[in-house]
Structure formats: C-alpha cells, structure tokens
Coordinates of C-alpha atoms in Angstrom, one line a residue:
M1 CA 13.2 -42.7 8.7
K2 CA 11.7 -39.5 7.5
K3 CA 13.3 -36.4 9.1
Q4 CA 11.2 -34.0 11.4
T5 CA 10.7 -30.5 10.0
K6 CA 9.6 -27.4 11.6
V7 CA 7.0 -25.3 9.8
I8 CA 7.3 -21.5 10.4
P9 CA 4.6 -19.1 9.2
L10 CA 5.7 -16.0 7.4
D11 CA 3.8 -12.9 6.3
E12 CA 5.9 -12.6 3.1
V13 CA 8.9 -14.0 1.3
V14 CA 11.0 -12.9 -1.7
V15 CA 12.3 -15.6 -4.0
K16 CA 14.8 -15.1 -6.9
F17 CA 15.4 -17.7 -9.7
A18 CA 18.7 -17.2 -11.6
G19 CA 20.6 -19.2 -14.2
D20 CA 21.6 -19.1 -17.8
S21 CA 19.1 -17.8 -20.4
G22 CA 18.5 -21.5 -21.5
D23 CA 17.8 -22.7 -18.0
G24 CA 14.1 -21.8 -18.0
M25 CA 14.1 -19.3 -15.2
Q26 CA 11.3 -17.2 -16.6
L27 CA 9.1 -20.3 -17.0
T28 CA 10.0 -21.4 -13.5
G29 CA 9.2 -18.0 -12.0
S30 CA 5.9 -17.8 -13.8
Q31 CA 5.1 -21.4 -12.7
F32 CA 5.8 -20.7 -9.1
S33 CA 3.8 -17.3 -9.3
D34 CA 0.8 -19.0 -10.7
T35 CA 0.9 -21.6 -8.0
C36 CA 1.1 -18.9 -5.3
A37 CA -1.8 -16.9 -7.1
I38 CA -4.0 -20.1 -7.1
I39 CA -3.3 -20.8 -3.4
G40 CA -4.5 -17.2 -2.7
N41 CA -1.2 -15.3 -1.9
D42 CA -0.9 -11.7 -3.1
L43 CA 2.1 -11.3 -5.4
A44 CA 4.3 -9.2 -7.6
T45 CA 6.9 -10.3 -9.9
F46 CA 9.9 -8.8 -11.8
P47 CA 11.6 -10.8 -14.8
D48 CA 15.0 -9.6 -15.4
F49 CA 16.8 -11.0 -18.4
P50 CA 19.5 -10.1 -20.8
S51 CA 19.1 -8.5 -24.2
E52 CA 21.3 -10.9 -25.9
I53 CA 19.4 -13.7 -27.5
R54 CA 21.9 -16.3 -26.4
A55 CA 24.9 -14.9 -24.5
P56 CA 27.9 -17.2 -23.9
Q57 CA 26.8 -20.0 -21.5
G58 CA 28.0 -19.6 -17.8
T59 CA 28.8 -15.8 -18.2
I60 CA 27.4 -12.9 -16.3
A61 CA 26.1 -11.5 -19.5
G62 CA 23.9 -14.6 -20.0
V63 CA 22.3 -14.6 -16.5
S64 CA 18.5 -14.5 -16.5
G65 CA 16.5 -13.9 -13.4
F66 CA 13.0 -13.9 -12.1
Q67 CA 12.0 -12.4 -8.7
V68 CA 8.7 -13.0 -7.0
H69 CA 7.3 -11.4 -3.9
I70 CA 4.5 -13.4 -2.3
G71 CA 2.6 -12.3 0.8
H72 CA -0.2 -13.0 3.2
K73 CA -1.0 -9.4 3.0
E74 CA -1.1 -7.0 0.0
V75 CA 2.3 -6.5 -1.6
H76 CA 3.2 -3.5 -3.8
T77 CA 6.6 -4.5 -5.2
S78 CA 8.5 -7.4 -6.4
G79 CA 10.7 -6.9 -3.2
D80 CA 14.0 -5.5 -2.5
L81 CA 16.4 -8.4 -1.3
A82 CA 15.6 -12.0 -1.7
D83 CA 15.0 -14.4 1.2
V84 CA 15.7 -17.4 -1.2
L85 CA 18.0 -17.4 -4.2
V86 CA 18.1 -20.3 -6.7
A87 CA 21.5 -20.1 -8.5
M88 CA 21.8 -22.7 -11.2
N89 CA 25.6 -21.7 -11.8
P90 CA 28.4 -19.4 -10.5
A91 CA 27.6 -16.6 -12.8
A92 CA 24.0 -16.5 -11.4
L93 CA 25.5 -16.4 -7.9
M94 CA 27.9 -13.6 -8.7
A95 CA 25.3 -11.5 -10.4
N96 CA 22.7 -11.8 -7.6
M97 CA 24.7 -11.9 -4.3
K98 CA 24.1 -8.1 -3.9
W99 CA 20.4 -8.7 -4.0
V100 CA 20.1 -11.4 -1.3
K101 CA 19.5 -10.8 2.5
P102 CA 21.9 -11.7 5.0
G103 CA 21.3 -15.2 6.2
A104 CA 19.2 -16.0 3.2
T105 CA 18.8 -19.6 1.7
I106 CA 20.8 -20.2 -1.4
I107 CA 20.0 -23.2 -3.5
I108 CA 22.7 -24.1 -6.0
D109 CA 23.3 -26.8 -8.6
I110 CA 26.6 -28.1 -7.3
D111 CA 27.2 -30.1 -10.5
N112 CA 27.8 -26.6 -12.2
F113 CA 30.3 -25.3 -9.6
D114 CA 33.6 -26.4 -11.0
N115 CA 36.9 -24.5 -11.9
K116 CA 35.9 -23.8 -15.4
S117 CA 32.5 -22.4 -14.3
Y118 CA 34.2 -20.2 -11.6
K119 CA 36.5 -18.6 -14.2
K120 CA 33.6 -18.0 -16.8
A121 CA 31.8 -16.2 -14.0
G122 CA 34.7 -14.0 -13.0
Y123 CA 35.6 -15.6 -9.7
I124 CA 39.3 -16.1 -8.9
E125 CA 38.7 -18.8 -6.3
D126 CA 35.8 -21.2 -5.4
P127 CA 33.0 -18.9 -4.2
L128 CA 31.7 -21.8 -2.0
G129 CA 35.1 -21.8 -0.1
D130 CA 36.3 -18.2 -0.2
G131 CA 33.9 -16.6 2.2
T132 CA 31.4 -15.5 -0.5
V133 CA 28.6 -17.4 1.0
E134 CA 29.5 -17.4 4.6
G135 CA 26.7 -16.6 6.8
Y136 CA 24.1 -18.0 4.4
N137 CA 22.1 -21.2 4.3
V138 CA 23.6 -22.9 1.2
I139 CA 21.9 -25.9 -0.1
K140 CA 24.3 -27.8 -2.4
A141 CA 22.1 -30.0 -4.4
P142 CA 23.4 -32.2 -7.4
I143 CA 20.5 -30.9 -9.5
T144 CA 21.9 -31.9 -13.0
A145 CA 23.0 -35.4 -11.9
L146 CA 19.8 -36.2 -10.1
T147 CA 17.7 -34.9 -13.1
R148 CA 19.5 -37.1 -15.5
A149 CA 19.2 -40.1 -13.2
T150 CA 15.5 -39.5 -12.8
L151 CA 15.0 -39.5 -16.6
A152 CA 17.6 -42.2 -17.4
E153 CA 14.8 -44.7 -18.5
M154 CA 13.2 -42.3 -20.7
D155 CA 14.4 -42.3 -24.4
M156 CA 15.4 -38.5 -24.3
N157 CA 18.6 -36.9 -25.4
V158 CA 20.9 -35.1 -22.8
K159 CA 20.0 -31.6 -24.0
T160 CA 16.3 -32.2 -23.6
V161 CA 16.8 -33.9 -20.2
D162 CA 18.9 -31.0 -18.9
K163 CA 16.2 -28.5 -19.9
T164 CA 14.0 -30.0 -17.1
K165 CA 16.4 -29.5 -14.3
N166 CA 14.7 -26.2 -13.6
Q167 CA 11.8 -28.4 -12.3
F168 CA 14.1 -30.1 -9.9
A169 CA 15.1 -26.8 -8.4
L170 CA 11.4 -25.8 -8.2
G171 CA 10.6 -29.1 -6.5
I172 CA 13.0 -28.2 -3.8
L173 CA 11.4 -24.8 -3.4
Y174 CA 7.9 -26.2 -3.3
W175 CA 8.9 -28.4 -0.4
L176 CA 10.7 -25.4 1.3
L177 CA 7.6 -23.2 1.0
N178 CA 4.9 -25.8 1.4
R179 CA 3.5 -25.4 -2.1
D180 CA 1.1 -27.9 -3.7
L181 CA 2.7 -30.0 -6.3
E182 CA -0.6 -30.9 -7.8
I183 CA -1.0 -27.2 -9.0
A184 CA 2.4 -27.4 -10.6
N185 CA 1.5 -30.7 -12.3
K186 CA -1.5 -29.0 -14.0
F187 CA 0.6 -26.1 -15.0
L188 CA 3.0 -28.5 -16.8
A189 CA 0.2 -30.5 -18.3
N190 CA -1.2 -27.3 -19.8
K191 CA 2.2 -25.9 -20.9
F192 CA 3.1 -29.1 -22.8
H193 CA -0.4 -30.4 -23.8
D194 CA 0.7 -31.4 -27.2
K195 CA 3.9 -33.2 -26.0
P196 CA 2.9 -35.9 -23.5
E197 CA 6.6 -37.1 -23.0
L198 CA 7.5 -33.6 -21.9
I199 CA 4.6 -33.5 -19.4
T200 CA 5.8 -36.9 -17.9
A201 CA 9.5 -35.9 -17.8
N202 CA 9.0 -32.5 -16.1
Q203 CA 6.5 -34.0 -13.7
K204 CA 9.0 -36.8 -12.7
V205 CA 11.8 -34.2 -12.1
L206 CA 9.5 -31.9 -10.2
R207 CA 8.7 -34.8 -7.8
A208 CA 12.2 -35.8 -7.6
G209 CA 13.3 -32.4 -6.5
Y210 CA 10.6 -32.3 -3.9
H211 CA 11.5 -35.7 -2.5
C212 CA 15.3 -34.6 -2.6
A213 CA 14.5 -31.7 -0.3
E214 CA 12.9 -34.0 2.2
T215 CA 16.2 -35.8 2.6
I216 CA 18.7 -33.0 2.5
E217 CA 20.1 -32.4 6.1
A218 CA 20.5 -28.8 5.6
L219 CA 16.8 -28.2 5.4
H220 CA 15.3 -28.7 8.8
T221 CA 12.7 -26.0 8.5
T222 CA 10.0 -25.1 6.0
Y223 CA 8.0 -22.0 5.6
Y224 CA 4.3 -21.2 4.9
I225 CA 2.8 -18.0 3.7
A226 CA -1.0 -18.2 4.4
P227 CA -3.5 -17.0 1.7
A228 CA -4.6 -13.3 1.7
T229 CA -7.9 -13.0 3.3
D230 CA -8.7 -9.4 2.8
R231 CA -9.1 -9.5 -0.9
K232 CA -12.4 -10.9 -2.2
G233 CA -13.4 -11.6 -5.7
K234 CA -12.1 -13.3 -8.8
F235 CA -8.4 -12.7 -9.5
R236 CA -5.9 -13.9 -12.0
N237 CA -2.1 -13.3 -12.3
I238 CA -1.6 -10.9 -15.2
T239 CA 1.4 -9.1 -16.8
G240 CA 1.2 -5.4 -17.7
N241 CA 1.3 -6.3 -21.5
E242 CA -1.5 -8.7 -21.1
A243 CA -3.5 -6.2 -19.1
V244 CA -2.9 -3.5 -21.9
A245 CA -4.2 -6.0 -24.4
W246 CA -7.4 -6.9 -22.5
G247 CA -8.0 -3.2 -21.7
L248 CA -8.0 -2.4 -25.3
M249 CA -10.4 -5.3 -26.1
A250 CA -12.7 -4.2 -23.3
A251 CA -12.8 -0.8 -24.5
A252 CA -13.7 -1.9 -28.0
E253 CA -16.5 -4.0 -26.8
K254 CA -17.9 -1.4 -24.6
A255 CA -17.8 1.2 -27.5
G256 CA -19.3 -1.3 -29.9
L257 CA -16.3 -1.0 -32.3
E258 CA -13.9 -3.3 -33.8
L259 CA -10.3 -3.3 -32.4
F260 CA -7.6 -2.8 -34.9
L261 CA -3.8 -2.9 -33.8
G262 CA -1.2 -2.0 -36.3
S263 CA 2.2 -2.6 -34.8
Y264 CA 5.9 -3.6 -35.3
P265 CA 7.5 -6.0 -32.7
I266 CA 9.8 -4.3 -30.4
T267 CA 11.1 -5.2 -26.9
P268 CA 9.4 -4.9 -24.4
A269 CA 6.1 -4.2 -26.1
S270 CA 5.8 -7.2 -28.4
E271 CA 3.6 -9.3 -26.1
I272 CA 0.8 -6.9 -26.5
L273 CA 0.8 -7.6 -30.2
Q274 CA 1.2 -11.4 -29.5
E275 CA -1.7 -11.4 -27.0
L276 CA -4.1 -9.7 -29.3
S277 CA -3.1 -11.8 -32.3
K278 CA -4.6 -14.7 -30.4
R279 CA -8.0 -13.0 -30.2
K280 CA -9.3 -13.1 -33.7
H281 CA -12.3 -15.1 -32.4
L282 CA -13.1 -11.9 -30.3
G283 CA -13.1 -9.8 -33.5
V284 CA -9.6 -8.3 -33.0
K285 CA -7.8 -7.4 -36.2
C286 CA -3.9 -7.4 -35.9
F287 CA -1.5 -6.2 -38.5
Q288 CA 2.2 -6.9 -38.0
A289 CA 3.6 -4.2 -40.1
E290 CA 7.1 -4.0 -41.8
D291 CA 8.1 -1.2 -39.7
E292 CA 7.0 1.3 -37.0
I293 CA 5.8 3.9 -39.5
A294 CA 3.6 1.5 -41.4
G295 CA 2.2 0.2 -38.1
I296 CA 0.9 3.6 -37.0
C297 CA -0.1 4.6 -40.5
S298 CA -2.2 1.5 -40.7
A299 CA -3.8 2.3 -37.4
I300 CA -4.6 5.9 -38.5
G301 CA -6.3 4.4 -41.7
A302 CA -8.3 2.0 -39.4
S303 CA -9.4 4.9 -37.2
Y304 CA -10.5 6.9 -40.3
A305 CA -12.5 3.8 -41.3
G306 CA -14.2 3.8 -37.9
A307 CA -12.3 1.2 -35.8
L308 CA -10.9 1.6 -32.3
A309 CA -7.3 1.9 -33.6
A310 CA -4.1 1.4 -31.5
T311 CA -0.4 0.9 -32.1
T312 CA 2.2 -0.3 -29.6
T313 CA 5.9 0.4 -29.4
S314 CA 8.9 1.4 -27.2
G315 CA 11.0 4.5 -27.2
P316 CA 12.9 4.0 -30.5
G317 CA 9.7 3.1 -32.1
L318 CA 7.9 6.1 -30.8
A319 CA 10.6 8.2 -32.4
L320 CA 9.9 6.8 -35.8
K321 CA 6.1 7.2 -35.3
G322 CA 6.5 10.9 -34.5
E323 CA 5.4 12.4 -37.8
A324 CA 2.4 10.0 -38.1
V325 CA 1.4 11.0 -34.5
G326 CA 1.3 14.6 -35.9
L327 CA -1.0 13.3 -38.8
A328 CA -3.4 12.0 -36.2
V329 CA -3.3 15.4 -34.3
M330 CA -4.0 17.2 -37.5
T331 CA -6.8 14.8 -38.7
E332 CA -8.2 14.9 -35.1
L333 CA -8.8 11.2 -35.1
P334 CA -8.9 8.8 -32.2
L335 CA -5.8 6.8 -31.7
V336 CA -4.1 5.0 -28.7
I337 CA -0.4 4.8 -28.8
V338 CA 1.1 2.5 -26.1
N339 CA 4.8 3.2 -25.3
V340 CA 6.4 0.5 -23.2
Q341 CA 9.5 2.4 -22.0
R342 CA 13.0 0.9 -21.9
G343 CA 16.5 2.1 -21.2
G344 CA 18.0 4.4 -23.9
P345 CA 19.2 6.2 -25.9
A346 CA 19.5 4.5 -29.2
T347 CA 19.1 0.8 -28.7
G348 CA 20.3 1.2 -25.0
L349 CA 18.9 -1.4 -22.6
P350 CA 16.2 -3.2 -24.6
T351 CA 15.1 -5.5 -21.7
K352 CA 15.5 -3.0 -18.9
P353 CA 12.9 -0.5 -17.6
E354 CA 13.2 3.3 -17.5
Q355 CA 11.0 6.4 -17.6
S356 CA 13.0 8.4 -20.0
D357 CA 10.4 8.8 -22.6
L358 CA 8.2 11.4 -20.9
M359 CA 9.6 14.5 -22.8
Q360 CA 9.4 12.5 -26.0
A361 CA 5.6 11.7 -25.4
L362 CA 4.9 15.3 -24.5
Y363 CA 6.9 17.2 -27.0
G364 CA 8.7 14.7 -29.3
R365 CA 7.0 15.8 -32.7
N366 CA 7.4 18.6 -35.2
G367 CA 5.2 21.6 -34.8
E368 CA 2.7 22.2 -32.0
S369 CA 1.4 18.6 -31.8
P370 CA -0.5 18.2 -28.5
V371 CA -1.6 14.8 -27.3
V372 CA -3.1 13.4 -24.1
V373 CA -0.5 11.7 -22.0
I374 CA -1.4 9.1 -19.3
A375 CA 0.7 6.6 -17.4
A376 CA -0.1 3.2 -15.8
S377 CA 1.4 2.5 -12.3
S378 CA 1.1 -1.3 -11.9
P379 CA 0.8 -4.3 -14.0
A380 CA -2.7 -4.9 -13.2
N381 CA -3.9 -1.1 -13.7
C382 CA -2.4 -1.3 -17.2
F383 CA -5.9 -2.7 -18.0
D384 CA -7.6 0.5 -16.4
Y385 CA -5.4 3.0 -18.1
A386 CA -5.6 1.3 -21.5
Y387 CA -9.3 1.4 -21.2
K388 CA -9.3 5.0 -20.1
A389 CA -7.0 5.9 -22.9
C390 CA -9.6 4.5 -25.4
K391 CA -12.4 6.3 -23.7
I392 CA -10.6 9.7 -23.9
A393 CA -9.5 9.1 -27.6
L394 CA -13.0 8.1 -28.7
E395 CA -15.0 10.7 -26.9
R396 CA -12.6 13.6 -27.4
M397 CA -11.4 12.7 -31.0
V398 CA -7.7 13.0 -29.9
P399 CA -4.5 10.8 -30.0
V400 CA -3.7 9.4 -26.5
I401 CA -0.2 8.2 -25.5
L402 CA -0.2 5.5 -22.8
L403 CA 3.1 5.2 -21.0
T404 CA 4.1 1.9 -19.3
D405 CA 7.6 0.5 -18.8
G406 CA 9.5 -2.8 -19.0
Y407 CA 8.9 -3.3 -15.2
L408 CA 5.1 -3.1 -15.5
A409 CA 5.0 -4.9 -18.9
N410 CA 6.9 -8.0 -17.9
G411 CA 6.1 -8.0 -14.2
S412 CA 2.8 -9.4 -13.0
E413 CA 0.5 -9.1 -10.0
L414 CA -3.0 -10.3 -9.1
W415 CA -5.7 -8.5 -11.1
P416 CA -9.3 -8.4 -9.9
V417 CA -11.1 -9.4 -13.0
P418 CA -13.9 -6.8 -13.5
A419 CA -17.5 -7.3 -14.9
M420 CA -18.1 -5.6 -18.3
K421 CA -21.2 -4.1 -16.9
N422 CA -19.2 -2.2 -14.3
L423 CA -16.9 -0.5 -16.6
P424 CA -17.5 3.0 -17.6
E425 CA -19.6 3.8 -20.7
I426 CA -17.7 4.8 -23.8
N427 CA -19.6 7.0 -26.4
P428 CA -17.8 7.6 -29.5
R429 CA -18.5 11.0 -31.3
F430 CA -20.0 9.6 -34.4
A431 CA -21.7 12.1 -36.9
K432 CA -25.3 11.4 -38.0
E433 CA -25.8 10.5 -41.7
N434 CA -27.4 13.1 -44.0
D435 CA -27.0 15.8 -41.3
P436 CA -27.4 19.1 -43.3
E437 CA -25.4 21.0 -40.8
Y438 CA -22.4 18.7 -40.7
Q439 CA -19.0 20.2 -41.1
P440 CA -15.9 18.2 -40.6
Y441 CA -14.2 20.6 -38.2
K442 CA -17.3 22.0 -36.4
R443 CA -16.6 21.6 -32.7
D444 CA -18.6 20.7 -29.6
P445 CA -18.5 24.1 -27.7
E446 CA -17.6 22.4 -24.4
T447 CA -15.0 19.8 -25.5
L448 CA -13.9 21.3 -28.8
A449 CA -14.1 17.7 -30.2
R450 CA -15.1 17.3 -33.8
E451 CA -17.6 14.6 -35.0
W452 CA -16.4 11.4 -36.4
A453 CA -17.7 10.8 -40.0
I454 CA -16.5 7.4 -41.5
P455 CA -16.4 6.5 -45.3
G456 CA -19.8 5.2 -46.4
M457 CA -21.8 7.5 -44.2
E458 CA -24.3 9.2 -46.5
G459 CA -24.0 12.9 -47.1
L460 CA -20.8 13.3 -45.0
R461 CA -18.0 13.2 -47.5
H462 CA -15.0 15.3 -46.4
R463 CA -11.2 15.7 -47.0
V464 CA -8.6 14.8 -44.5
G465 CA -4.9 15.0 -44.7
G466 CA -1.7 16.4 -43.0
L467 CA -2.0 20.0 -44.3
E468 CA -3.5 22.6 -42.1
K469 CA -7.3 22.6 -42.0
A470 CA -9.6 25.5 -42.2
D471 CA -11.7 26.1 -39.2
V472 CA -15.1 24.3 -39.4
T473 CA -15.0 23.4 -43.2
G474 CA -11.8 21.4 -43.0
E475 CA -10.4 22.6 -46.3
V476 CA -6.8 23.0 -46.9
S477 CA -5.7 26.4 -45.6
H478 CA -2.5 28.3 -45.5
N479 CA -4.0 31.5 -43.9
A480 CA -1.9 32.6 -41.1
I481 CA -4.6 33.6 -38.7
N482 CA -6.5 30.3 -39.2
H483 CA -3.4 28.4 -38.5
Q484 CA -2.9 30.1 -35.1
K485 CA -6.6 29.6 -34.4
M486 CA -6.4 25.9 -35.2
T487 CA -3.2 25.5 -33.3
V488 CA -4.9 27.0 -30.2
Y489 CA -7.9 24.9 -30.7
R490 CA -5.9 21.6 -30.8
E491 CA -3.9 22.6 -27.6
E492 CA -7.1 23.6 -25.7
K493 CA -8.9 20.5 -26.8
V494 CA -6.2 18.4 -24.9
Q495 CA -6.5 20.7 -21.9
R496 CA -10.3 20.3 -21.6
V497 CA -9.6 16.6 -21.1
V498 CA -9.0 17.7 -17.6
D499 CA -12.6 17.3 -16.8
M500 CA -12.2 13.5 -17.4
V501 CA -9.2 13.5 -15.0
P502 CA -9.9 12.6 -11.3
D503 CA -8.3 14.8 -8.7
L504 CA -5.0 13.9 -7.1
E505 CA -5.3 11.9 -3.9
V506 CA -2.9 12.2 -1.0
I507 CA -1.8 9.0 0.8
G508 CA -1.0 10.1 4.3
D509 CA -1.4 13.4 6.0
E510 CA -3.1 16.2 4.0
K511 CA -0.3 18.5 5.4
A512 CA 3.2 17.0 6.2
D513 CA 6.8 17.9 6.2
L514 CA 7.5 16.0 3.0
L515 CA 5.4 15.1 -0.1
V516 CA 6.7 12.3 -2.2
I517 CA 5.7 12.5 -5.9
G518 CA 6.0 9.7 -8.3
W519 CA 4.4 8.8 -11.8
G520 CA 3.9 5.6 -13.7
G521 CA 5.6 2.5 -12.5
T522 CA 7.3 3.9 -9.4
F523 CA 4.1 3.7 -7.4
G524 CA 4.6 0.4 -5.5
A525 CA 8.0 1.2 -4.1
I526 CA 7.0 4.7 -3.0
L527 CA 3.9 3.6 -1.4
S528 CA 5.8 0.9 0.6
A529 CA 8.5 3.3 1.6
V530 CA 6.0 6.0 2.7
E531 CA 3.9 3.5 4.6
D532 CA 6.9 2.1 6.4
L533 CA 7.9 5.6 7.5
K534 CA 4.4 6.6 8.5
E535 CA 4.4 3.7 10.9
K536 CA 7.6 5.2 12.4
N537 CA 5.9 8.6 12.9
Y538 CA 7.6 10.5 10.2
S539 CA 5.7 13.5 8.8
I540 CA 5.4 12.2 5.2
A541 CA 2.8 11.7 2.5
M542 CA 2.7 10.8 -1.1
T543 CA 0.8 11.5 -4.2
H544 CA 1.1 9.7 -7.6
F545 CA 0.5 10.9 -11.2
N546 CA -1.2 8.7 -13.7
Y547 CA -2.5 11.7 -15.8
I548 CA 0.5 13.8 -17.2
K549 CA -1.1 15.9 -19.8
P550 CA -3.4 17.5 -18.6
L551 CA -2.4 17.5 -15.0
P552 CA -5.2 17.1 -12.5
K553 CA -7.0 20.3 -11.6
N554 CA -6.0 20.2 -7.9
T555 CA -2.3 19.8 -8.4
A556 CA -1.3 23.1 -7.0
D557 CA -3.8 22.9 -4.2
V558 CA -2.2 19.7 -3.2
F559 CA 1.5 20.8 -3.4
K560 CA 0.9 24.0 -1.3
N561 CA 0.2 22.0 1.8
F562 CA 3.6 20.5 2.2
K563 CA 7.0 22.0 3.4
K564 CA 9.1 20.0 0.9
I565 CA 8.4 18.2 -2.3
I566 CA 10.5 15.4 -3.7
V567 CA 10.0 13.8 -7.2
C568 CA 11.3 10.3 -7.6
E569 CA 11.6 8.9 -11.1
N570 CA 13.8 6.6 -13.3
N571 CA 15.3 9.2 -15.4
L572 CA 17.3 12.4 -14.8
G573 CA 14.3 14.5 -13.8
Q574 CA 11.9 14.8 -16.7
F575 CA 8.7 14.9 -14.7
A576 CA 10.3 17.4 -12.2
N577 CA 11.1 19.6 -15.1
Y578 CA 7.6 19.3 -16.5
L579 CA 6.1 20.1 -13.1
R580 CA 8.3 23.2 -12.9
S581 CA 7.1 24.4 -16.3
Q582 CA 3.5 23.9 -15.2
H583 CA 3.7 24.9 -11.6
P584 CA 6.9 27.1 -11.2
Q585 CA 5.9 28.4 -7.7
F586 CA 7.2 25.2 -6.0
N587 CA 10.6 23.8 -5.4
Y588 CA 11.1 20.3 -6.4
I589 CA 13.8 18.0 -5.0
R590 CA 14.9 15.3 -7.4
F591 CA 15.8 11.6 -6.6
N592 CA 16.7 9.9 -9.8
K593 CA 17.7 6.3 -10.6
I594 CA 18.8 5.2 -14.1
Q595 CA 20.2 1.7 -13.7
G596 CA 17.7 -0.3 -15.6
L597 CA 16.2 -1.3 -12.3
P598 CA 13.2 -0.2 -10.4
F599 CA 13.5 1.7 -7.0
M600 CA 14.2 -0.4 -4.1
V601 CA 12.2 0.4 -1.0
F602 CA 15.2 0.8 1.2
E603 CA 16.9 3.3 -0.9
L604 CA 13.8 5.5 -1.1
K605 CA 13.5 5.3 2.7
E606 CA 17.1 6.4 3.1
K607 CA 16.7 9.3 1.0
F608 CA 13.4 10.4 2.6
I609 CA 14.9 10.1 6.1
E610 CA 17.9 12.3 4.9
I611 CA 15.5 14.9 3.7
L612 CA 13.3 14.9 6.8
E613 CA 16.2 15.0 9.3
E614 CA 18.0 17.8 7.6
K615 CA 18.4 20.9 9.7

C-alpha cells in the first residue's frame, strides 16, 4: 500500500550536494538547477570544489559541493544555510554540517558510513550515533547497494555503475521536492547522447532513487516551490563565464567585427576560452597560447589588425600580462582583459573566490598605465559588463579590465535572454582611407580617443610600439615635455569615460543612518541583508559599484547624505582604500571576509545591526 504524503508549499529552499570529487556532485547540482529553471523557479548556484585534481578518496580535502537556492520569488544569493544536504560520505557530512540549518533534512549514503570512512573523515566515533546529527531529519539510504542492484543486469563494470549513484540521490531529492523526472531524463539523454548505455543506466538509477523515496518511512512530507510568476520573458540558466563569452560575441556582432580571444587556460577563467572555442561557426577565433604573455600579445596583434580582441585570465595571469597591458595603453588600442579573481597570493586558493585583485587591476603595471576598470556583480550581468567593456574599448580606444570572481564565474542564475536589436549600439573609431589630415595620435577633442587605422587601409600607414609617442604624429619621442603631455592625455582619456558611466543608484532611503557599499560579486548578499533590515525598519540603504575607474560622477553626492558608510568586500579593504584616495572627505568603516567564500546574509545583517545600534 502506497504511503500517504503531505505536500507543503515553500517560498524557497536551499539544497547542497556534497561528496567526493568523483561522485558527480557538480553534474548533479547543474542537473537539478536546470530542472528548477525549466519549471520556472528563480535560482542562484554556488559550486564549491577543491583545487586538487583528485584528492584522497573519503577525505575532507576531496569534498566537492554544489549549493543551489531556488525560489518562488526572485533570489539574489546561493543561500546561507542548507535546508537539505545530500552527503555521500562522512567527509562530506563533516565538511558541511556548519552550513546546514537546524532541523534540516540530511540524505546520506549509509553504505559509505563505516569505521574506515569515519576515520578518513576525521571523526573519532560514528557521527550517526555520537549526537552529531541529533535534531536533524536523517535519511539513511543504501544508495550504493541499491544502485548496483538496479544495474545488476546491465553489462557494466562496478566503477562505471558506482558513477551513477549520484542519480539515485537525485531521484530521492526529485521526489522530496516534487520535481519532474521527465526533465531529468531529457538532461541525461542530452548529456550522454553519444553513449546510449549510459543514458539507460542513469535514467534507471534516477527512477530507482525516486521510487525508493516513496517507500522510506522517514519521508512523510514533500515540498513544492511554485514557479516564479513575476518574471516574464525568455530565460536560461547561465554561469558567469558563459555570460562573459556571450557578451563578447554579442559585442562583436553589434560592432560588425570579428572576435579574437587569445588566452592561456587558468582556473577559474578557463571556461570562457572553452565556451568561445565552440563558436567557430559564429566567426569566433580562439588561440590557446603557450603562456599568459603570448595570450595577451596575440590579442594586441589582433586588435592592431582590426578585430575585437580579448584575453582572459585570473590574478596570477594578470600579473604576467602586466607589461603587455602597458603596451596596449601606449599604442592606445582597444582591448578587453577579463580577470576572474581567485584567492591568493601566488597559487593561493585556485578554486575559491576573492576580490583581492582590485589594486592590481588599477595600478599593477610599470609607469603611469591607466586603464578602465569595471566589475560584474552577478553571473547573469557578466554578459552586460562584458558587452559594456567592449563598447568602451572600441569607442574610446582604451584597454578595459573586467573583474569577475570565482563565485560569479562558476555560479549560475536565470538570465533574461536579450534581443540583439535592444542592445546598445557600438561604433568603433575607424579612420577613413586616404584621409589627408590623418595623424595616428590626433585626438577627438571631447573624448581624447585617437582613430583606429588598421593595416591595408590606403594612405594610413603609421608606426606603433612600446616607446613613447610624439603627440599627434605618433613618432618615437624621448622629449621630456612631450612625455608628460602624453601621460596626462592617457589618464584624462580614461577619466573622460565617466560620460559613459551611469550615476550611482541608492537602494533604500536617499538619506539614512547607514549606507552599505559593495562592488562586484558581493551585490546579492548585501541586497538581501539590506532588504531584510529595511523590512524591520532599520535606517539603512545600499549602493553598489560596477564602475571602478572612473567612478560615477555622483559618488560624493550620494555619500554625503548618510551618517555612516560601511564598505563590504572579500579582501582586506582595497576598495575602501581606493575610495579614500578619491573621496577622502568621508570615513569608511570596513567589513572584510577573506575565506574563499562569499558573504553570508546573516553575517552581514549582524554587522549592520551592530553599527546601527552603536551609541
């Protein structure tokens, strides 16, 4: 007789998948996220995986996680604490208990909970019997054993069979949260389209997990998160790296140029190169260089030849690219440099997010070497800021550094797919052939941008290079007065990009006791915290910076309306220091987190309340 279950509607739920690096947690999380997106839920995700390619199995170092926050209403973060944790072994349990809500549901593979596994994970006693999970709804499912039994009749080796057990755990979750199995089946059919036996095996195990959940006595209640009804249009689930790639392609199409990417693979930026390498049919040219220096130099060459040129990297790679960025500054060629920030210094935390490259982006080159610096603030708007970076570079003949981070790059959310006709126009500054008045460094009087003359344009031959240029003619010059003049021009040209920068917007009261400032990927957590406190009648507001250099024109006008200002960032205060250098008349309280993790909403709220209630 089928058990009776109660369905409880929820506005939101946070689910975390955790297991060994080989347990397929990233695939499982992506699969579940895509299902929720198709159903119509809003979502945000946070993949969290180790930097080791294959850490020892069953150890804390090898735990890979994927968190997804799904909601009936708009969500801004991947969530603080999980309502549901899927822990495939004791190490996954130990690594994630601090990120689980009291009373949460914990689904474990009981087959992996033995004495040997406890010790590998660092437990002294059985965590299922020593009080570790007391107060939680623990579902002890024999996932490994039932997976093997489900596929016993298929001619597959044990290693391949065990790789499908993530689908068993997912089947349990699909039942618990009333997800549609048919969507999951289509995902698997697409994922393994060239391996029919894997499609069959994974689909069988998924169904087995779903049916197992129907029989587990500990599961008397299921939950349902209704589709979001306040967001209309065509959406897709997209990561920040994918969004950057598509933003670059959209800008190239709008500008009527070929897109060239010269890059060297580096975590966590490699997926941009991978995504663009699939788009040869759209005219994209990708060059995987032998190192970071070759990557950016090839992009500068492509820009000289008239392409929309970009290079992608992370902090260590940006350091290597520094001299060539200076070459782009000196030659005044358009170039987009995407820096997906990660924990440092040195190799640091390759798979963990951080915002510690801001000063490097602003000043990390020899000489006075100004570039435009902008930052994306969500996985989806990585598209918008990649597009805007291209527009600025092409119209103002200047290198642009776009900062994202590992949280945005690997995380995903719903992206409203734009129509090309609705995107802003991009008008490259091409010179005219046989222009008798053409001079390589003759500048537009308003923007100070020079014109773009590419090889083959009749009558426009000129010299370029890394040596200082003479004003107007572009000839090599060692004249002291000229050097100062050109240095000032290059800085002023970047500052005049401010007319392309929108004014800062304040979310909340235009005047309040506390203004919260963030930049880049801290946006979602800050917004959630401020909105929660506003509902509790705290005098608080926020503003967020996507344009770093130059800063928005109204920055000081916004700041002067607030009694206190706090700057929240995932570093030791780089943006606070920069604001102090640009607007020293204000006092900036700092709140910094450098743990390779994004801000939690609850920790921001605690800090804001502490400041607001100070006497």
